[in-house]
CSV table of C-alpha atoms in Angstrom, one decimal:
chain,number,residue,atom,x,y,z
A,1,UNK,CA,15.7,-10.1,0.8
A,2,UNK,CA,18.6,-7.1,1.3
A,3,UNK,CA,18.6,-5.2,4.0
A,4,UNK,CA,16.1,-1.9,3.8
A,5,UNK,CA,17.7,1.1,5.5
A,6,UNK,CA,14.5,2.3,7.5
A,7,UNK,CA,13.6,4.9,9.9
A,8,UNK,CA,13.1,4.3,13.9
A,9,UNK,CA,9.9,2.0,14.1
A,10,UNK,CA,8.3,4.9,15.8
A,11,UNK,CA,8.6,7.6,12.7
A,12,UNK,CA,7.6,4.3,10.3
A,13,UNK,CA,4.1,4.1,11.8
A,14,UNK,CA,3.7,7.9,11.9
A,15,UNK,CA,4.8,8.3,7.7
A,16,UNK,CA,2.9,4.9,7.2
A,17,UNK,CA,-0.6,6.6,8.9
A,18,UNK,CA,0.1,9.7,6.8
A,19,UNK,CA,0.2,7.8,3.9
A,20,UNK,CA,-2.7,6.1,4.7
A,21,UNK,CA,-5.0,8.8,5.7
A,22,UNK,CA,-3.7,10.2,1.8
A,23,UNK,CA,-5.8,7.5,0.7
A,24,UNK,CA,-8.6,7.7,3.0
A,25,UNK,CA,-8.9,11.3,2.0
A,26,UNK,CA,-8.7,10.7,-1.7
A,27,UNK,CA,-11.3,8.0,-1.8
A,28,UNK,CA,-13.5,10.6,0.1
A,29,UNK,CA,-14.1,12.1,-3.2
A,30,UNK,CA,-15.3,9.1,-4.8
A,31,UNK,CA,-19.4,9.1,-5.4
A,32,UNK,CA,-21.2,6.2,-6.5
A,33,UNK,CA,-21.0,6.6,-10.3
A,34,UNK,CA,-17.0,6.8,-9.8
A,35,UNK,CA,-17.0,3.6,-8.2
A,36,UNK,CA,-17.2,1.6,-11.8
A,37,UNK,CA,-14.6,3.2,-12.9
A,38,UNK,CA,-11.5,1.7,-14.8
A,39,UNK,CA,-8.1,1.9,-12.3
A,40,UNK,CA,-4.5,2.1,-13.4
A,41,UNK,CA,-4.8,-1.9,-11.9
A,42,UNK,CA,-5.1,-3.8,-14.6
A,43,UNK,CA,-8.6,-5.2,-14.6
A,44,UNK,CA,-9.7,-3.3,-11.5
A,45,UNK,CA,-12.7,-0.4,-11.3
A,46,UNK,CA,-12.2,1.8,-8.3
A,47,UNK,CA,-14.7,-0.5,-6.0
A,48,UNK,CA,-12.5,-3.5,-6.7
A,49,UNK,CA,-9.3,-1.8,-6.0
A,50,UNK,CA,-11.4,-0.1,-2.6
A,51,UNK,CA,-12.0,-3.8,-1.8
A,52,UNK,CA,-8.6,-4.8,-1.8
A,53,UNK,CA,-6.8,-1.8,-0.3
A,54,UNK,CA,-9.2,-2.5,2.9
A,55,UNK,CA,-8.4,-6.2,2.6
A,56,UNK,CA,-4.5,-5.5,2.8
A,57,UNK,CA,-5.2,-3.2,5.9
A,58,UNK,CA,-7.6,-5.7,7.8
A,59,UNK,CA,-4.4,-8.4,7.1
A,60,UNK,CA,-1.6,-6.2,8.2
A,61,UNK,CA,-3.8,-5.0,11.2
A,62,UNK,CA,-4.1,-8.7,12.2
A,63,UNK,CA,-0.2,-9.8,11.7
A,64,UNK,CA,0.6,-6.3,13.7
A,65,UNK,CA,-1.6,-8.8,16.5
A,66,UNK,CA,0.8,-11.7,15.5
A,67,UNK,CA,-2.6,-13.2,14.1
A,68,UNK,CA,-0.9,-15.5,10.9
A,69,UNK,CA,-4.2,-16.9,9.7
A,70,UNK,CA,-4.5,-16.7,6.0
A,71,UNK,CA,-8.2,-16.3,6.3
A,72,UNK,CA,-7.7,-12.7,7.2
A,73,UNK,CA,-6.9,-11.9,3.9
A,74,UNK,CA,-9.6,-13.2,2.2
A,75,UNK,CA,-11.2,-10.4,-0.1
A,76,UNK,CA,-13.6,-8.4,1.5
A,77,UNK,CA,-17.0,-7.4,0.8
A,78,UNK,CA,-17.2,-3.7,1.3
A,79,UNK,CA,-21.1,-3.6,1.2
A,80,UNK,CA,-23.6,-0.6,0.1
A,81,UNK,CA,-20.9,1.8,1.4
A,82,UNK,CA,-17.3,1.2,0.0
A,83,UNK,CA,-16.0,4.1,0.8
A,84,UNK,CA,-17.7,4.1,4.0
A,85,UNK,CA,-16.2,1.0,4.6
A,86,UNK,CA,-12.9,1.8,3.2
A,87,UNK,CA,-12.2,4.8,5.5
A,88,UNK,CA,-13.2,1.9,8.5
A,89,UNK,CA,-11.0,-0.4,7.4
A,90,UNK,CA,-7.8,3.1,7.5
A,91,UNK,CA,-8.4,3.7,10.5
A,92,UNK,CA,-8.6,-0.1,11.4
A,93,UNK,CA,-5.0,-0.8,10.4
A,94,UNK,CA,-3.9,2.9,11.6
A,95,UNK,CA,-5.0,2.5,15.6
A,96,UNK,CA,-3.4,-1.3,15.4
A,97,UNK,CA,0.1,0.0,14.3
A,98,UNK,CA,-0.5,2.4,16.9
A,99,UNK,CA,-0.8,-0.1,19.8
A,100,UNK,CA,1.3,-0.7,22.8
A,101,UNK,CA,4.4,-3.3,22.0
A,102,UNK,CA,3.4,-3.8,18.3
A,103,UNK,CA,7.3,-2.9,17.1
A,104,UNK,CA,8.4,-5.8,19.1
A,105,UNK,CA,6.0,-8.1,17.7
A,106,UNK,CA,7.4,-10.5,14.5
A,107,UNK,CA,4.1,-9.9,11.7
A,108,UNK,CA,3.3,-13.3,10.0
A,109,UNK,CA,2.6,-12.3,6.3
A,110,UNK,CA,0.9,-15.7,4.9
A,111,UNK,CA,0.4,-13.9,1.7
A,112,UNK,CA,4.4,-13.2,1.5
A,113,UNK,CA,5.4,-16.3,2.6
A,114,UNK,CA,4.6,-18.8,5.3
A,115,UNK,CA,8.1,-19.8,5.7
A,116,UNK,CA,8.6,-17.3,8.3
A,117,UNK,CA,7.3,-13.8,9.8
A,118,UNK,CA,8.5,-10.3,9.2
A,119,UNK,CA,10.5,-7.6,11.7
A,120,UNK,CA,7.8,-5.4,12.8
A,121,UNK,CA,9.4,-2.3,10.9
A,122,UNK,CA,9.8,-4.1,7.7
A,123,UNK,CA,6.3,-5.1,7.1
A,124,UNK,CA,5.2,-2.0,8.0
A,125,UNK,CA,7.0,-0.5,5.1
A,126,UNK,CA,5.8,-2.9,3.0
A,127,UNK,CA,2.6,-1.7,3.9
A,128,UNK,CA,3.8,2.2,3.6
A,129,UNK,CA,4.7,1.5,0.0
A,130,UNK,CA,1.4,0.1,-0.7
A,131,UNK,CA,-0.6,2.9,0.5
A,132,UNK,CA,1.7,5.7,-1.6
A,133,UNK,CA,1.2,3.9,-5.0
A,134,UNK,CA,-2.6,2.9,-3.8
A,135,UNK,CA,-3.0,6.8,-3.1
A,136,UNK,CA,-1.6,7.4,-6.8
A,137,UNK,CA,-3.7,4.3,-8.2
A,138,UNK,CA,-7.5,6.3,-6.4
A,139,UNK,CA,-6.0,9.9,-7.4
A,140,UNK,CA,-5.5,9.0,-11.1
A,141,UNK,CA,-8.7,6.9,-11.1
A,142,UNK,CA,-10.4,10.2,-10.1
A,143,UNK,CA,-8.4,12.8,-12.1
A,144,UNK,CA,-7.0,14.2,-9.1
A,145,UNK,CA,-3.6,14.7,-8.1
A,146,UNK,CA,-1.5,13.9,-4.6
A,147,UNK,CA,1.5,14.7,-3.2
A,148,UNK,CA,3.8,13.3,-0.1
A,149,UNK,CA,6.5,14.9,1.5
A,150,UNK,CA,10.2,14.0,1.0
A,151,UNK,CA,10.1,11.6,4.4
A,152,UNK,CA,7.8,9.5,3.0
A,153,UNK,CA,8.6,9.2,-0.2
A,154,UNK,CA,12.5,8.7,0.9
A,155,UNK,CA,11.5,5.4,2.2
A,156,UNK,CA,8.9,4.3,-0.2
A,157,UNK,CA,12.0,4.5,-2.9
A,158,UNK,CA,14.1,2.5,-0.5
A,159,UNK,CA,12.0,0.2,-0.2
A,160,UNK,CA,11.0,-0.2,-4.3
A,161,UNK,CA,14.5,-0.7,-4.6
A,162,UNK,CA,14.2,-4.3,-2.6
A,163,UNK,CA,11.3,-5.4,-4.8
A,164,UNK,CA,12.4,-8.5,-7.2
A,165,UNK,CA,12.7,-7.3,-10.8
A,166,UNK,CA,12.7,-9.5,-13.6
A,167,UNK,CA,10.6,-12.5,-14.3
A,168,UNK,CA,8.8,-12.1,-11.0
A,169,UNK,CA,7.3,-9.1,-12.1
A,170,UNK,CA,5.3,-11.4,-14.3
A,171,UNK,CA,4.3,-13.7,-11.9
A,172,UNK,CA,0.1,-13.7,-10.8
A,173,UNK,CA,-0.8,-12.3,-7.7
A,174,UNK,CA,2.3,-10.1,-8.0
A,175,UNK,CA,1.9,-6.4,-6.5
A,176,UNK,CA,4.2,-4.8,-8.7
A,177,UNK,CA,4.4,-5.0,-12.8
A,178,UNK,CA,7.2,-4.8,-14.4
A,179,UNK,CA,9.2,-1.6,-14.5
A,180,UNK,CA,7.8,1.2,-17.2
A,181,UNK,CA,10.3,2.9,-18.5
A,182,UNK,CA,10.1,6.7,-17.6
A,183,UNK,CA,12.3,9.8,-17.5
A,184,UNK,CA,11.9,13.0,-15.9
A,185,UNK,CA,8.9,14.2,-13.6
A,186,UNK,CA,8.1,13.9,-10.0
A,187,UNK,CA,9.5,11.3,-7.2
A,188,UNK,CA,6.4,10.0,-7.0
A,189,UNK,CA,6.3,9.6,-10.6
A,190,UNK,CA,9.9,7.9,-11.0
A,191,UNK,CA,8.3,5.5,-8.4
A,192,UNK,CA,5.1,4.2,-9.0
A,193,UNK,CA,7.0,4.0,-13.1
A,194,UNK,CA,9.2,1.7,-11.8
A,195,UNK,CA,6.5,-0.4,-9.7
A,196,UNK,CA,4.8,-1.0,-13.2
A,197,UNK,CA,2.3,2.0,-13.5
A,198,UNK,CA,2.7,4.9,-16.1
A,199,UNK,CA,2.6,7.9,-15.0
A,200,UNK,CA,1.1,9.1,-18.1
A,201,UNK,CA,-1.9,6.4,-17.0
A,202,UNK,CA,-5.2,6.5,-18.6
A,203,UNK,CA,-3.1,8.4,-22.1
């Protein structure tokens, strides 16, 4: 994978909790009817896409740990209380970026690859990227509307601009469709269009 030109680790795990809290705070406003509904992922309601966002954080918390098990990203059941369980599951991965020595520690990323683990700072902005489009995916979902400042959203497009294009796009499991095409509006909207959501999602 190229190089990603990145921030020091310590302003990484300060955007990455910002832009984590974004979508602890936007799922906030979720109520129990809103949980069945459709998401811009494919296939997803808003409880399946909960369930999955607090998986990735519970797996990234345990490779911050240097914990490599596979096991700990097994879907998770989010139980009579996703949100509840969802804003848990933020601050879960939030305090473990936060710990003592966790930059110096390689993250094993099974569902990446096994071949080998990932610089500390790297995986956390895969991570960061995540949370900004998953904070656009529970926004739309709700007809609401977020913003990040340019620090954040500097990295997030440097990152984007690492992700494989082309056929692997296509490929199941993949995070990211393929590019939509898309001229014009926001940063945010340039980005999560060329991570394979419209920004003119549910129209």
């Amino acid at each position: 994978m190229p190089t990603i030109k990145l921030p020091a680790g310590e302003v990484l795990i300060d955007l990455d909790a910002r832009a984590v809290r974004a979508s602890a705070e936007l799922a906030s406003e979720a109520g129990p009817a809103d949980l069945a509904m459709a998401t811009p992922c494919a296939g997803w309601t808003l409880a399946d896409l909960l369930a999955h966002m607090a998986t990735q954080h519970y797996g990234f918390a345990a490779a911050s740990r240097g914990d490599g098990d596979l096991g700990q990203w097994k879907l998770r059941s989010l139980g009579d209380d996703p949100v509840a369980a969802y804003q848990d599951a933020a601050g879960h991965v939030i305090d473990a970026f936060a710990a003592d020595g966790v930059l110096d520690r390689p993250f094993p990323l099974p569902e990446f690859t096994t071949e080998h683990p990932f610089p500390a700072e790297q995986a956390i902005s895969f991570h960061l990227i995540d949370y900004v489009v998953h904070s656009w995916d529970v926004a739309r979902t709700l007809g609401l509307t977020v913003d990040f400042d340019d620090d954040i959203l500097d990295v997030a497009h440097d990152v984007a601009a690492v992700v494989p294009t082309g056929p692997a796009r296509l490929a199941p499991g993949t995070p990211f469709g393929p590019e939509v095409a898309w001229k014009g509006g926001s940063r945010l909207d340039q980005l999560v269009a060329y991570l394979g959501r419209s920004p003119a999602w549910p129209s």
